[in-house]
């Protein structure tokens, strides 16, 4: 089980991974983070949101068990993806999973 600092560190590394792919400075919106017993859900966007309009930047979950990152979609409210995850019926695609190691 990862502690809070380790989970936050993985979230930061994931954002850095996305920055490298997108060539845009990104930020995690800390005040929107949702803390759950199984991990944290992070919301993110472009640091310069006036210059860069992002699409498809849905929130992501960092699981506290092993640090796996699961990207939630943008087609439905975040609560929809949380509910599916919590009841075990969400089946993320292979592009929606990122492993920090």
PDB file of C-alpha atoms in Angstrom:
ATOM      1  CA  UNK A   1       0.000   0.000   0.000  1.00  0.00           C
ATOM      2  CA  UNK A   2       1.446   3.340  -1.055  1.00  0.00           C
ATOM      3  CA  UNK A   3       1.398   6.383   1.187  1.00  0.00           C
ATOM      4  CA  UNK A   4       0.084   9.837   0.236  1.00  0.00           C
ATOM      5  CA  UNK A   5       3.492  11.155  -0.861  1.00  0.00           C
ATOM      6  CA  UNK A   6       4.134   8.135  -3.093  1.00  0.00           C
ATOM      7  CA  UNK A   7       0.690   8.441  -4.712  1.00  0.00           C
ATOM      8  CA  UNK A   8       1.217  12.165  -5.329  1.00  0.00           C
ATOM      9  CA  UNK A   9       4.669  11.415  -6.749  1.00  0.00           C
ATOM     10  CA  UNK A  10       3.197   8.956  -9.250  1.00  0.00           C
ATOM     11  CA  UNK A  11       0.578  11.535 -10.274  1.00  0.00           C
ATOM     12  CA  UNK A  12       3.364  14.058 -10.877  1.00  0.00           C
ATOM     13  CA  UNK A  13       5.353  11.528 -12.941  1.00  0.00           C
ATOM     14  CA  UNK A  14       2.260  10.755 -15.022  1.00  0.00           C
ATOM     15  CA  UNK A  15       1.734  14.452 -15.742  1.00  0.00           C
ATOM     16  CA  UNK A  16       5.427  14.745 -16.712  1.00  0.00           C
ATOM     17  CA  UNK A  17       4.925  11.768 -19.042  1.00  0.00           C
ATOM     18  CA  UNK A  18       1.975  13.553 -20.685  1.00  0.00           C
ATOM     19  CA  UNK A  19       3.937  16.814 -20.915  1.00  0.00           C
ATOM     20  CA  UNK A  20       6.686  15.060 -22.840  1.00  0.00           C
ATOM     21  CA  UNK A  21       4.156  13.613 -25.287  1.00  0.00           C
ATOM     22  CA  UNK A  22       2.200  16.855 -25.705  1.00  0.00           C
ATOM     23  CA  UNK A  23       5.037  19.389 -25.427  1.00  0.00           C
ATOM     24  CA  UNK A  24       2.824  21.566 -23.188  1.00  0.00           C
ATOM     25  CA  UNK A  25       3.355  22.487 -19.533  1.00  0.00           C
ATOM     26  CA  UNK A  26       0.612  20.766 -17.506  1.00  0.00           C
ATOM     27  CA  UNK A  27      -0.607  21.156 -13.940  1.00  0.00           C
ATOM     28  CA  UNK A  28      -2.623  19.109 -11.471  1.00  0.00           C
ATOM     29  CA  UNK A  29      -5.506  21.093 -10.003  1.00  0.00           C
ATOM     30  CA  UNK A  30      -4.823  20.115  -6.383  1.00  0.00           C
ATOM     31  CA  UNK A  31      -8.023  21.565  -4.915  1.00  0.00           C
ATOM     32  CA  UNK A  32     -10.112  19.233  -7.104  1.00  0.00           C
ATOM     33  CA  UNK A  33      -8.298  16.040  -6.034  1.00  0.00           C
ATOM     34  CA  UNK A  34     -10.654  13.382  -4.691  1.00  0.00           C
ATOM     35  CA  UNK A  35      -9.192  11.166  -1.959  1.00  0.00           C
ATOM     36  CA  UNK A  36     -10.583   7.642  -1.778  1.00  0.00           C
ATOM     37  CA  UNK A  37      -9.567   4.630   0.278  1.00  0.00           C
ATOM     38  CA  UNK A  38      -8.253   2.943  -2.889  1.00  0.00           C
ATOM     39  CA  UNK A  39      -6.321   5.952  -4.240  1.00  0.00           C
ATOM     40  CA  UNK A  40      -6.600   9.546  -5.403  1.00  0.00           C
ATOM     41  CA  UNK A  41      -8.402  10.987  -8.409  1.00  0.00           C
ATOM     42  CA  UNK A  42      -6.608  13.932 -10.019  1.00  0.00           C
ATOM     43  CA  UNK A  43      -7.834  16.615 -12.390  1.00  0.00           C
ATOM     44  CA  UNK A  44      -5.363  18.351 -14.663  1.00  0.00           C
ATOM     45  CA  UNK A  45      -4.981  20.812 -17.495  1.00  0.00           C
ATOM     46  CA  UNK A  46      -2.646  23.154 -19.328  1.00  0.00           C
ATOM     47  CA  UNK A  47      -0.718  25.573 -17.160  1.00  0.00           C
ATOM     48  CA  UNK A  48      -1.485  28.312 -19.679  1.00  0.00           C
ATOM     49  CA  UNK A  49      -5.143  27.532 -20.298  1.00  0.00           C
ATOM     50  CA  UNK A  50      -5.615  30.711 -22.333  1.00  0.00           C
ATOM     51  CA  UNK A  51      -3.002  29.591 -24.838  1.00  0.00           C
ATOM     52  CA  UNK A  52      -3.701  25.839 -24.823  1.00  0.00           C
ATOM     53  CA  UNK A  53      -7.231  24.440 -24.946  1.00  0.00           C
ATOM     54  CA  UNK A  54      -7.143  20.734 -24.179  1.00  0.00           C
ATOM     55  CA  UNK A  55      -9.677  18.084 -25.097  1.00  0.00           C
ATOM     56  CA  UNK A  56      -9.797  14.609 -23.608  1.00  0.00           C
ATOM     57  CA  UNK A  57      -8.042  15.586 -20.413  1.00  0.00           C
ATOM     58  CA  UNK A  58     -10.299  13.629 -18.105  1.00  0.00           C
ATOM     59  CA  UNK A  59      -9.284  12.887 -14.539  1.00  0.00           C
ATOM     60  CA  UNK A  60      -7.123   9.936 -13.616  1.00  0.00           C
ATOM     61  CA  UNK A  61      -6.913   7.611 -10.632  1.00  0.00           C
ATOM     62  CA  UNK A  62      -3.659   6.580  -8.985  1.00  0.00           C
ATOM     63  CA  UNK A  63      -4.379   3.334  -7.152  1.00  0.00           C
ATOM     64  CA  UNK A  64      -2.860   3.138  -3.691  1.00  0.00           C
ATOM     65  CA  UNK A  65      -2.302  -0.625  -3.911  1.00  0.00           C
ATOM     66  CA  UNK A  66       0.400  -0.624  -6.585  1.00  0.00           C
ATOM     67  CA  UNK A  67       0.431   2.851  -8.146  1.00  0.00           C
ATOM     68  CA  UNK A  68      -1.268   1.959 -11.408  1.00  0.00           C
ATOM     69  CA  UNK A  69      -2.756   4.988 -13.190  1.00  0.00           C
ATOM     70  CA  UNK A  70      -6.227   4.642 -14.725  1.00  0.00           C
ATOM     71  CA  UNK A  71      -7.505   7.355 -17.032  1.00  0.00           C
ATOM     72  CA  UNK A  72     -11.179   8.180 -16.715  1.00  0.00           C
ATOM     73  CA  UNK A  73     -13.104   9.286 -19.754  1.00  0.00           C
ATOM     74  CA  UNK A  74     -14.704  12.615 -20.561  1.00  0.00           C
ATOM     75  CA  UNK A  75     -17.967  11.408 -22.087  1.00  0.00           C
ATOM     76  CA  UNK A  76     -19.677  11.050 -18.707  1.00  0.00           C
ATOM     77  CA  UNK A  77     -19.391  12.805 -15.334  1.00  0.00           C
ATOM     78  CA  UNK A  78     -16.491  11.718 -13.140  1.00  0.00           C
ATOM     79  CA  UNK A  79     -18.946  10.195 -10.657  1.00  0.00           C
ATOM     80  CA  UNK A  80     -20.004   7.721 -13.359  1.00  0.00           C
ATOM     81  CA  UNK A  81     -16.445   6.384 -13.724  1.00  0.00           C
ATOM     82  CA  UNK A  82     -15.967   6.321  -9.944  1.00  0.00           C
ATOM     83  CA  UNK A  83     -19.140   4.271  -9.538  1.00  0.00           C
ATOM     84  CA  UNK A  84     -18.075   1.795 -12.232  1.00  0.00           C
ATOM     85  CA  UNK A  85     -14.623   1.463 -10.660  1.00  0.00           C
ATOM     86  CA  UNK A  86     -16.042   0.993  -7.174  1.00  0.00           C
ATOM     87  CA  UNK A  87     -18.558  -1.670  -8.190  1.00  0.00           C
ATOM     88  CA  UNK A  88     -16.002  -3.508 -10.337  1.00  0.00           C
ATOM     89  CA  UNK A  89     -17.779  -3.091 -13.676  1.00  0.00           C
ATOM     90  CA  UNK A  90     -15.405  -0.604 -15.324  1.00  0.00           C
ATOM     91  CA  UNK A  91     -13.165  -2.179 -17.914  1.00  0.00           C
ATOM     92  CA  UNK A  92     -10.541   0.353 -18.999  1.00  0.00           C
ATOM     93  CA  UNK A  93      -8.959   0.046 -22.412  1.00  0.00           C
ATOM     94  CA  UNK A  94      -5.239  -0.674 -22.730  1.00  0.00           C
ATOM     95  CA  UNK A  95      -4.611   3.006 -23.589  1.00  0.00           C
ATOM     96  CA  UNK A  96      -6.310   4.006 -20.329  1.00  0.00           C
ATOM     97  CA  UNK A  97      -3.743   2.309 -18.080  1.00  0.00           C
ATOM     98  CA  UNK A  98      -0.258   3.628 -17.283  1.00  0.00           C
ATOM     99  CA  UNK A  99       2.272   1.837 -15.124  1.00  0.00           C
ATOM    100  CA  UNK A 100       4.837   4.036 -13.342  1.00  0.00           C
ATOM    101  CA  UNK A 101       7.665   1.473 -13.479  1.00  0.00           C
TER     102      UNK A 101
END
